[in-house]
Coordinates of N, CA and C and ligand atoms in Angstrom, one line a residue:
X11 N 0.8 -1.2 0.0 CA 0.0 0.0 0.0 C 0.9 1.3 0.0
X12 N 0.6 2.2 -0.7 CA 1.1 3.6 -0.9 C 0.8 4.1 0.1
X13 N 2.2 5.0 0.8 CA 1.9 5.6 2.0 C 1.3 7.2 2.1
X14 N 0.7 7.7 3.0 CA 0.0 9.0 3.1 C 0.8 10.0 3.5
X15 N 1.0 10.7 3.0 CA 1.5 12.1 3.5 C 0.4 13.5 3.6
X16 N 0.7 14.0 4.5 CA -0.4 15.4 4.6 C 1.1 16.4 4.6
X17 N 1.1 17.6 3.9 CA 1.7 18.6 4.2 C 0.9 19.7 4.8
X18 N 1.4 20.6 5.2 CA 1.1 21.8 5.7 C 1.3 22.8 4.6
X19 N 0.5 23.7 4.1 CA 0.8 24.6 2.9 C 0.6 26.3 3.8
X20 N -0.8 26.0 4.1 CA -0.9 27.4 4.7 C -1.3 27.3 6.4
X21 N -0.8 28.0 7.2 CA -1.0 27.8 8.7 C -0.8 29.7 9.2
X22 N -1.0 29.8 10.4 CA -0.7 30.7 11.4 C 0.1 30.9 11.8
X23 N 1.3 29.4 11.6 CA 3.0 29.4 12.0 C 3.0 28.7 11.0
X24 N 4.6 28.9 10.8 CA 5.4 28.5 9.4 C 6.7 28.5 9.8
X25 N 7.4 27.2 9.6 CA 8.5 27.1 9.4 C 9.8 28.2 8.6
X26 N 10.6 28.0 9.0 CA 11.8 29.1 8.5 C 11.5 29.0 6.8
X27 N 11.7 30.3 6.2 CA 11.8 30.3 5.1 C 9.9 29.7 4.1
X28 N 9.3 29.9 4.9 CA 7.5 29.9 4.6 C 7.3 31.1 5.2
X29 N 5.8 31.4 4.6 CA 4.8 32.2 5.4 C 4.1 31.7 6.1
X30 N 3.8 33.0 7.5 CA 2.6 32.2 8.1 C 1.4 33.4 8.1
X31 N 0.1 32.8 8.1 CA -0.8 33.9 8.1 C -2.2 33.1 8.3
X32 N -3.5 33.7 8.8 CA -4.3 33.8 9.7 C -4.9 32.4 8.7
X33 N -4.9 31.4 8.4 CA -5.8 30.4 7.7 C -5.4 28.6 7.8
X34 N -6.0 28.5 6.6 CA -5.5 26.6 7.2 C -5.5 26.3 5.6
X35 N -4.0 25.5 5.2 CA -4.3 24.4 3.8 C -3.6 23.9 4.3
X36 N -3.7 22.2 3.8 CA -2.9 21.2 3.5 C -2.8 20.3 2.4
X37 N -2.0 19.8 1.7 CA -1.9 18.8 1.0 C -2.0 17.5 1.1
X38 N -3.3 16.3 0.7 CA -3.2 14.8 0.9 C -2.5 14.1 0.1
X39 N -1.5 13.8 -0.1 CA -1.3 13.0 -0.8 C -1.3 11.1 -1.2
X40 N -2.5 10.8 -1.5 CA -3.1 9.3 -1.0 C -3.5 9.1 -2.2
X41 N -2.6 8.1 -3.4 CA -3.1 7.5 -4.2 C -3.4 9.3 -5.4
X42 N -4.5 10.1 -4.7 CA -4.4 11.5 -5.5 C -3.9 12.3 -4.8
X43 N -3.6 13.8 -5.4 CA -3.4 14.3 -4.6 C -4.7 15.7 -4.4
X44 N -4.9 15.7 -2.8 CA -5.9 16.7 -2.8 C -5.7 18.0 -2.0
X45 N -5.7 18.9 -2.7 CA -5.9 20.2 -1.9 C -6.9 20.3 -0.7
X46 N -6.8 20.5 0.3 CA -7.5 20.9 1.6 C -7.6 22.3 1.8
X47 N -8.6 22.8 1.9 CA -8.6 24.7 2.1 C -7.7 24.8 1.1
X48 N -7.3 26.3 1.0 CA -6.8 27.1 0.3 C -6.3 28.3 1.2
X49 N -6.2 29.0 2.4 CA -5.8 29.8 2.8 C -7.0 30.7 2.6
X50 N -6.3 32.2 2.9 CA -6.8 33.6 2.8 C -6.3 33.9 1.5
X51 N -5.0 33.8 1.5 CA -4.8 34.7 0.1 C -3.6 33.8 -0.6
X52 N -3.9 33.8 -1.8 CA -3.7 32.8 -3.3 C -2.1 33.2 -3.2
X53 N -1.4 34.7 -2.9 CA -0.2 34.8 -3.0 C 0.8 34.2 -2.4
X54 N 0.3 34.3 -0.7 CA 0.7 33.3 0.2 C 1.0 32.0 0.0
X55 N -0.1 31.3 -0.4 CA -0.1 29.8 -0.8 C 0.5 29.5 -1.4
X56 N 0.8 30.3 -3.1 CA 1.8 29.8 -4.0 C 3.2 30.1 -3.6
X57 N 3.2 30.7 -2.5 CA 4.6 30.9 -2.3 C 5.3 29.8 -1.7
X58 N 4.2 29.4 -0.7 CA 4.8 28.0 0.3 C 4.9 27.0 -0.5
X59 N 3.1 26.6 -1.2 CA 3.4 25.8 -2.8 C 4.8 25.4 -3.6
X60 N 5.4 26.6 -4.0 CA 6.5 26.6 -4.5 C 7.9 26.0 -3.9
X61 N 7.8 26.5 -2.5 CA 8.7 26.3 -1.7 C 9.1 24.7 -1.2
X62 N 7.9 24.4 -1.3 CA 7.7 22.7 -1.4 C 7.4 22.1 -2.5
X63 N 7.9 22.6 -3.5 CA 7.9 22.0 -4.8 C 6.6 21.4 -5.2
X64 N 5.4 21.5 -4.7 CA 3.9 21.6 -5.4 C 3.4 22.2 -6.2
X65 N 3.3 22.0 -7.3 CA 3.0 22.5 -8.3 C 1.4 22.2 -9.1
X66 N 0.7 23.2 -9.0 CA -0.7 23.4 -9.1 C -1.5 22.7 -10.5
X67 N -0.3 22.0 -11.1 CA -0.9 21.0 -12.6 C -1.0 19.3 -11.6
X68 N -0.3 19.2 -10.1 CA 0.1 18.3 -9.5 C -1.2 17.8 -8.9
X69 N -1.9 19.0 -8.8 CA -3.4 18.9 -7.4 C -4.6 18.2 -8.4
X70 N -5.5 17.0 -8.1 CA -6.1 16.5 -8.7 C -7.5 17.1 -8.4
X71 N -7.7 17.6 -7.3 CA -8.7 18.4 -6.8 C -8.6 19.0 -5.6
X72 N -9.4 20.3 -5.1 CA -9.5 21.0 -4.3 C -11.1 20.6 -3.4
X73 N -10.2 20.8 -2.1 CA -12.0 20.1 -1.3 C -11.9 21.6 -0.2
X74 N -13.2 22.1 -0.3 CA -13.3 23.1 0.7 C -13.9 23.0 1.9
X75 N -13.5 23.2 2.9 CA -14.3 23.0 4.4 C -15.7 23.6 4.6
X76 N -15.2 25.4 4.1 CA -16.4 26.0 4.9 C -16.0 27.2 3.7
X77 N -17.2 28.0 3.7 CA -16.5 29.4 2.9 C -15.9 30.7 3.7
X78 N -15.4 30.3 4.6 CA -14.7 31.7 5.1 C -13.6 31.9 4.9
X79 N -13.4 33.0 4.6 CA -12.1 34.0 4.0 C -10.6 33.2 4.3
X80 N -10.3 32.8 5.4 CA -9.3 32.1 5.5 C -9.2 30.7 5.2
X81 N -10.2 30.0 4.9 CA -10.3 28.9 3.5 C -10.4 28.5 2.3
X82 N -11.0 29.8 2.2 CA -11.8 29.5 0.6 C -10.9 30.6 -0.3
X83 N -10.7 31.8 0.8 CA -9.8 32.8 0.1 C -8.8 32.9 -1.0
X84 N -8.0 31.8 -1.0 CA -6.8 31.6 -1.4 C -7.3 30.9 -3.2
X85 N -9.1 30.6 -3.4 CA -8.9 30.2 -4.1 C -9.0 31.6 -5.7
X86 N -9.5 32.7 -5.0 CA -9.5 34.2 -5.8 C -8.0 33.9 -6.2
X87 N -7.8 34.1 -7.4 CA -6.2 34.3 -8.0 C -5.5 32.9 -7.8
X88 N -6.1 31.9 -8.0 CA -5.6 30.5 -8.1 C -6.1 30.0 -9.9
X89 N -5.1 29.5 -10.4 CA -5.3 29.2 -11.8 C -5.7 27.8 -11.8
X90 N -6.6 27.2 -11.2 CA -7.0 25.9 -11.2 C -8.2 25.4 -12.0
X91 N -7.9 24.5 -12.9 CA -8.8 24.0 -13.5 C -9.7 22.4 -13.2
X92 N -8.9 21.9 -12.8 CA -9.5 20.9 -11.9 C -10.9 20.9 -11.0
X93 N -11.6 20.0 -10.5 CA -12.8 19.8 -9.3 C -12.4 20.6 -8.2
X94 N -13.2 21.7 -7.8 CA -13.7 22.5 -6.5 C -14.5 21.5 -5.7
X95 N -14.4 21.1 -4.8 CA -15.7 20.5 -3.7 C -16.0 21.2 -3.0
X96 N -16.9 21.9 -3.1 CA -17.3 22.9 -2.2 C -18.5 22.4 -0.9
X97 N -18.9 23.0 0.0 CA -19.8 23.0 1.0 C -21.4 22.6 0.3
X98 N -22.3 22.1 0.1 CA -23.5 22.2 -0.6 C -24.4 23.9 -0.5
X99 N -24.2 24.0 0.5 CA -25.2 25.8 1.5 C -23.7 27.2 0.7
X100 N -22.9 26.7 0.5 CA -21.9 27.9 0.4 C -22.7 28.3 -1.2
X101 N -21.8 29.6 -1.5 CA -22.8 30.0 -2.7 C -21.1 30.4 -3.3
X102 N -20.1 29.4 -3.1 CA -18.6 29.2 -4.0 C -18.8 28.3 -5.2
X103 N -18.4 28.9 -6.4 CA -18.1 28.1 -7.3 C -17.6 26.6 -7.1
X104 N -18.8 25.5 -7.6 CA -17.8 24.5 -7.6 C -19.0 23.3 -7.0
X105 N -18.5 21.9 -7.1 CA -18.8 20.4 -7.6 C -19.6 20.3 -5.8
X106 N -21.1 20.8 -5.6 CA -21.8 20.3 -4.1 C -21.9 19.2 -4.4
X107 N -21.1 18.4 -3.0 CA -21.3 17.1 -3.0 C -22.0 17.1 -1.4
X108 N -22.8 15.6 -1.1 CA -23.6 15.6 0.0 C -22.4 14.3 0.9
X109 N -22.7 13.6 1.9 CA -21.9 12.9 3.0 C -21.7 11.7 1.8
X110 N -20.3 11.5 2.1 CA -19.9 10.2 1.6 C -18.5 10.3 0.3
X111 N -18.1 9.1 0.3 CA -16.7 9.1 -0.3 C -17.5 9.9 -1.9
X112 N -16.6 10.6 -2.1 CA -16.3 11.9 -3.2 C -15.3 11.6 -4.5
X113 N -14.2 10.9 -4.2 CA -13.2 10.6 -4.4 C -12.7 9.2 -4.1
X114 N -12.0 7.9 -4.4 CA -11.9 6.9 -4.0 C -10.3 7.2 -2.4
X115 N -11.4 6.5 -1.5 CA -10.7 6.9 -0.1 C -10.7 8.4 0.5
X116 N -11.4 9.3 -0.2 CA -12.1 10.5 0.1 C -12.9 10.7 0.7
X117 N -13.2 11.3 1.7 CA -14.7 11.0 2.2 C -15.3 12.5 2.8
X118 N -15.7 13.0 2.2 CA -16.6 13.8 2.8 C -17.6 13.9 4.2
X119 N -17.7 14.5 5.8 CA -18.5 14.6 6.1 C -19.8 15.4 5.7
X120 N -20.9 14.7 6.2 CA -22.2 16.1 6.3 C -21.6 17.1 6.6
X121 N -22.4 18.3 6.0 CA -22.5 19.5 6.6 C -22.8 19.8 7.6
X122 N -22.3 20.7 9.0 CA -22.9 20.9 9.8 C -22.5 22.3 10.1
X123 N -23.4 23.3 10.6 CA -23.0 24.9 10.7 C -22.2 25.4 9.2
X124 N -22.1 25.1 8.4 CA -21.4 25.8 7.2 C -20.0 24.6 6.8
X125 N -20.1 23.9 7.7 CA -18.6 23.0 7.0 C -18.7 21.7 7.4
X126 N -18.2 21.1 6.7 CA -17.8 20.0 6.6 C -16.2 19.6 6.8
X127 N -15.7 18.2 7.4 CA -14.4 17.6 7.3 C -13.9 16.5 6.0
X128 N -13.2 16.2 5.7 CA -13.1 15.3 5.3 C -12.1 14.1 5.9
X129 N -12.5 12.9 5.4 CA -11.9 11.7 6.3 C -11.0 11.1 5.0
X130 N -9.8 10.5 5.3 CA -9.0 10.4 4.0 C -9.2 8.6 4.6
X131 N -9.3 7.7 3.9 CA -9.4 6.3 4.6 C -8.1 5.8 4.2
X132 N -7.4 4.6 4.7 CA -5.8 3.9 4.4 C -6.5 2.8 4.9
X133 N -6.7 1.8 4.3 CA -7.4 0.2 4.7 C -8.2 0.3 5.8
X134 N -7.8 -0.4 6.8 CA -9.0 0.1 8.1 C -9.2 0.8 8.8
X135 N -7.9 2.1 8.4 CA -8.0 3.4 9.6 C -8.2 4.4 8.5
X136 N -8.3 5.4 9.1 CA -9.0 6.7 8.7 C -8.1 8.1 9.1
X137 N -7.8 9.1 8.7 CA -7.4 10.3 9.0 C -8.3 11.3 9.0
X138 N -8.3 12.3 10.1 CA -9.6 13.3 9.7 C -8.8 14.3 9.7
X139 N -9.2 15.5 8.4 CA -8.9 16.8 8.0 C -10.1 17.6 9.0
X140 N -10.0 18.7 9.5 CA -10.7 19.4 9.6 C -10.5 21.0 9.4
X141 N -11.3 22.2 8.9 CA -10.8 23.2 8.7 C -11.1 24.0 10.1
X142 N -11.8 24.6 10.3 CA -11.9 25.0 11.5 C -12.9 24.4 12.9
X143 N -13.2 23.2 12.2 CA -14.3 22.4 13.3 C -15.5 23.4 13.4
X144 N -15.8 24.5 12.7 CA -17.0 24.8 13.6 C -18.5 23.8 13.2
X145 N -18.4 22.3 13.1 CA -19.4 21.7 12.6 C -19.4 21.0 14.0
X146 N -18.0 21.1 14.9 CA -18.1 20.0 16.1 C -17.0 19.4 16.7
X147 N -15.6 19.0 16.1 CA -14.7 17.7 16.4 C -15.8 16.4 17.0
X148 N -16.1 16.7 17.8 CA -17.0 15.5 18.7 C -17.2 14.9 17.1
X149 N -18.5 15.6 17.2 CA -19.0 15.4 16.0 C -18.3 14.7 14.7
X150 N -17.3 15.3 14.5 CA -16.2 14.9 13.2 C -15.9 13.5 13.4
X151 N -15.3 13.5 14.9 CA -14.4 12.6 14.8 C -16.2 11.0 15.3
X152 N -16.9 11.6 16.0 CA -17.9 10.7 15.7 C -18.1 9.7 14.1
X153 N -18.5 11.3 13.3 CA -18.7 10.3 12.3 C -17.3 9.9 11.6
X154 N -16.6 10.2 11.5 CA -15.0 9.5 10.9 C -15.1 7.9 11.0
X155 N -15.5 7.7 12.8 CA -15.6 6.4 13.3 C -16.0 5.4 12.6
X156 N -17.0 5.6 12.0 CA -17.8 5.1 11.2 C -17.0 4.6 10.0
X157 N -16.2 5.0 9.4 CA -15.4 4.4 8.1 C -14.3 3.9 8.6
X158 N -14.1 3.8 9.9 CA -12.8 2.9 10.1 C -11.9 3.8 11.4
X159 N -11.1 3.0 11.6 CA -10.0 3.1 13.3 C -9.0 4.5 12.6
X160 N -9.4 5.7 13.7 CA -8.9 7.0 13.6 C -7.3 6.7 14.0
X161 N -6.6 7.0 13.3 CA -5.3 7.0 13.2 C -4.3 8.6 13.3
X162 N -5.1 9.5 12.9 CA -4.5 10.8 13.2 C -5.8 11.9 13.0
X163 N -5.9 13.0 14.3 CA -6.3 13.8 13.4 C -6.1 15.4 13.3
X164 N -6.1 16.0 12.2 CA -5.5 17.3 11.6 C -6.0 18.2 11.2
X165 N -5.7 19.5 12.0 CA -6.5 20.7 11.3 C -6.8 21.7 12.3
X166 N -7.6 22.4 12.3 CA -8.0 23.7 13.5 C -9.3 23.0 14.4
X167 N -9.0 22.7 15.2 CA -10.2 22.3 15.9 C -10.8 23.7 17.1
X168 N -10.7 24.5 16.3 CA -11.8 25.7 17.3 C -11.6 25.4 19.1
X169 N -12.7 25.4 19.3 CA -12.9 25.7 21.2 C -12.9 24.5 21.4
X170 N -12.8 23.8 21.2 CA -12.8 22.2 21.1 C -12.7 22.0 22.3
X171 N -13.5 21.4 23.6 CA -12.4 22.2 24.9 C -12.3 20.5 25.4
X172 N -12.8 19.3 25.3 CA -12.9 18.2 26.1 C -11.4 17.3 25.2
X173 N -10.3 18.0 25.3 CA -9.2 17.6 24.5 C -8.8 16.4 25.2
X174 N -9.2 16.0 26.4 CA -8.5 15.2 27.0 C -8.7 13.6 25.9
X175 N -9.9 13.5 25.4 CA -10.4 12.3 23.8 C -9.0 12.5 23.1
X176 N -8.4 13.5 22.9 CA -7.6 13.4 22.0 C -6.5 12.5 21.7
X177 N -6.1 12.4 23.5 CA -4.8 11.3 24.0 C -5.1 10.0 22.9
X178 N -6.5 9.8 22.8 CA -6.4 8.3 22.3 C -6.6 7.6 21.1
X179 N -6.0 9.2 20.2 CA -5.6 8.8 18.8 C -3.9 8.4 18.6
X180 N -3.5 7.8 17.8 CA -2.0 7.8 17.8 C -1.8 8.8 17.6
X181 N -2.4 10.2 16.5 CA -1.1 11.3 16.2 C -2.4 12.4 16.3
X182 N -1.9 13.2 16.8 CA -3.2 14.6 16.8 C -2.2 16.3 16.3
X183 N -2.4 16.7 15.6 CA -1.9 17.9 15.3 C -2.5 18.9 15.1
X184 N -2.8 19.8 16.2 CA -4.0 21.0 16.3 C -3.0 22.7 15.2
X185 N -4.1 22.8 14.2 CA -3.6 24.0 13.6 C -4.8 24.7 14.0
X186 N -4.0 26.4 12.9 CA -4.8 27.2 12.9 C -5.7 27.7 13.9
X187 N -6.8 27.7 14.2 CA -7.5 28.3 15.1 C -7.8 27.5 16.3
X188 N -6.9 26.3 16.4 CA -7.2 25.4 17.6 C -7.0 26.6 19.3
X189 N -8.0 26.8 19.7 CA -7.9 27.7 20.8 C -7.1 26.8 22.3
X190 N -7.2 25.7 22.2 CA -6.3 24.9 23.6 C -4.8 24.1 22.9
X191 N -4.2 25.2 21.8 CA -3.1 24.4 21.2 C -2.1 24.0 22.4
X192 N -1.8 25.1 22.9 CA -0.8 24.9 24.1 C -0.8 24.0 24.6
X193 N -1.7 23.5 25.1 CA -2.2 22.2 26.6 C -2.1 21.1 25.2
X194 N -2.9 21.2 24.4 CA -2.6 19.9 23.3 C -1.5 19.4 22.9
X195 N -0.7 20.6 22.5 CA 0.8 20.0 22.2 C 1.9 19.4 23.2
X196 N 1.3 19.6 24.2 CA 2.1 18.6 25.6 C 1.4 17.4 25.5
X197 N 0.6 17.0 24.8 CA 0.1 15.5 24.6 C 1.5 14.7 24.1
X198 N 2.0 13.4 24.2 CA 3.0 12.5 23.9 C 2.5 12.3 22.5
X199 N 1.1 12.5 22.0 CA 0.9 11.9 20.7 C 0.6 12.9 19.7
X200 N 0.7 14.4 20.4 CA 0.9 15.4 19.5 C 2.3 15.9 18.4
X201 N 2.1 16.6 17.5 CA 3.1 17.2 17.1 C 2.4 18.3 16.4
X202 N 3.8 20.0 16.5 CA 3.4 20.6 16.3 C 2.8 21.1 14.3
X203 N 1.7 22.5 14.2 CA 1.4 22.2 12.9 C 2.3 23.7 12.6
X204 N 2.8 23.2 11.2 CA 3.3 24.8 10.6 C 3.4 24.6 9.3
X205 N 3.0 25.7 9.1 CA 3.4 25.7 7.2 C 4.5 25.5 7.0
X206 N 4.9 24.3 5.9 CA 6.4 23.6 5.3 C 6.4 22.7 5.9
X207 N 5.4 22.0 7.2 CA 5.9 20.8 7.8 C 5.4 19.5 7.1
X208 N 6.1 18.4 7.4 CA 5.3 16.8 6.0 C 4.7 16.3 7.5
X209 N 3.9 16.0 7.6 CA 3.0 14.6 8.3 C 3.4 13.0 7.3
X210 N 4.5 12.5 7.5 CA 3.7 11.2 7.1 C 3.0 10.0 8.2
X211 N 2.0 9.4 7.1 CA 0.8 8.7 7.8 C 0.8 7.1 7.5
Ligands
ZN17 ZN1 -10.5 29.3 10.1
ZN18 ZN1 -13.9 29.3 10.0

């Protein structure tokens, strides 16, 4: 089996020689490769893009969480011709899909409050993306459950405040707007998130 990699494209922190600025993307790389968010601003992104040698003929499609400015942003002044998966309620250009695999090993959650996660599957375990959780984590990582044994999960998880669940994934990596990053990253099974960093899974 082909191994997973998530990168970090756009974050809040950034590794030496990246930007960092107020939003969330990352890159899946599983079998396709999929754009996660887009950031705030398209300039930003291709610069980190660049810097990690991703190259926007490379991305098989773009999946969007939610439409706010620090996700969806980045896709104004993006030369992408490829699949948008947008939110079904957002009013963004692009392919409304409803719950369920999208993509082979893709998986879309429901919508909930304006966004949706997606679940990346690897035989029996599962990874969850999330952009800013305002649909839940509980919630997310609830339904993830459902397509298989949570193995990592990644993204901004908002107010999220009952982090103590978290201990009992193997790998948890709180970006962007995760408001208890601090207390999270002293978990044994965390690591920190920054733009330029590779997750392999
Ligand atoms: Zn956000
Ligand atoms: Zn948001």
């Amino acid at each position: 089996m082909h191994q997973m990699r998530v990168t970090i494209v756009y974050d809040n922190r950034a590794l030496p020689g990246f930007k960092a600025a107020w939003g969330f993307s990352c890159l899946i790389e599983h079998g396709m490769n999929i754009l996660f968010d887009t950031g705030g601003n398209a300039k930003i992104l291709r610069h980190n893009m660049e810097k990690l040698g991703i190259s926007l003929d490379a991305i098989d499609a773009i999946f969007i969480s939610h439409a706010h400015r620090d996700h969806a942003g980045g896709l104004k002044g993006l030369p992408f011709r490829g699949a948008v998966f947008v939110p079904p309620s957002s009013k963004l250009e692009g392919v409304k899909i409803e719950e369920g695999e999208f993509l082979p090993d893709f998986i879309a959650t429901g919508e909930r409050y304006g966004e949706r996660s997606l679940v990346v599957r690897d035989g029996n375990e599962v990874v969850v993306i999330t952009g800013c959780a305002h649909n839940g984590l509980e919630y997310v990582l609830h339904t993830a459950a459902e397509y298989g044994s949570i193995k990592a999960v990644i993204g901004g998880f908002h107010d999220f405040r009952d982090i103590a669940m978290l201990r009992h994934y193997p790998l948890v990596v709180p970006c962007h707007c995760t408001v208890h990053k601090r207390e999270i990253e002293r978990f044994e099974n965390a690591q920190p998130c920054r733009a330029g960093g590779v997750i392999h899974l």
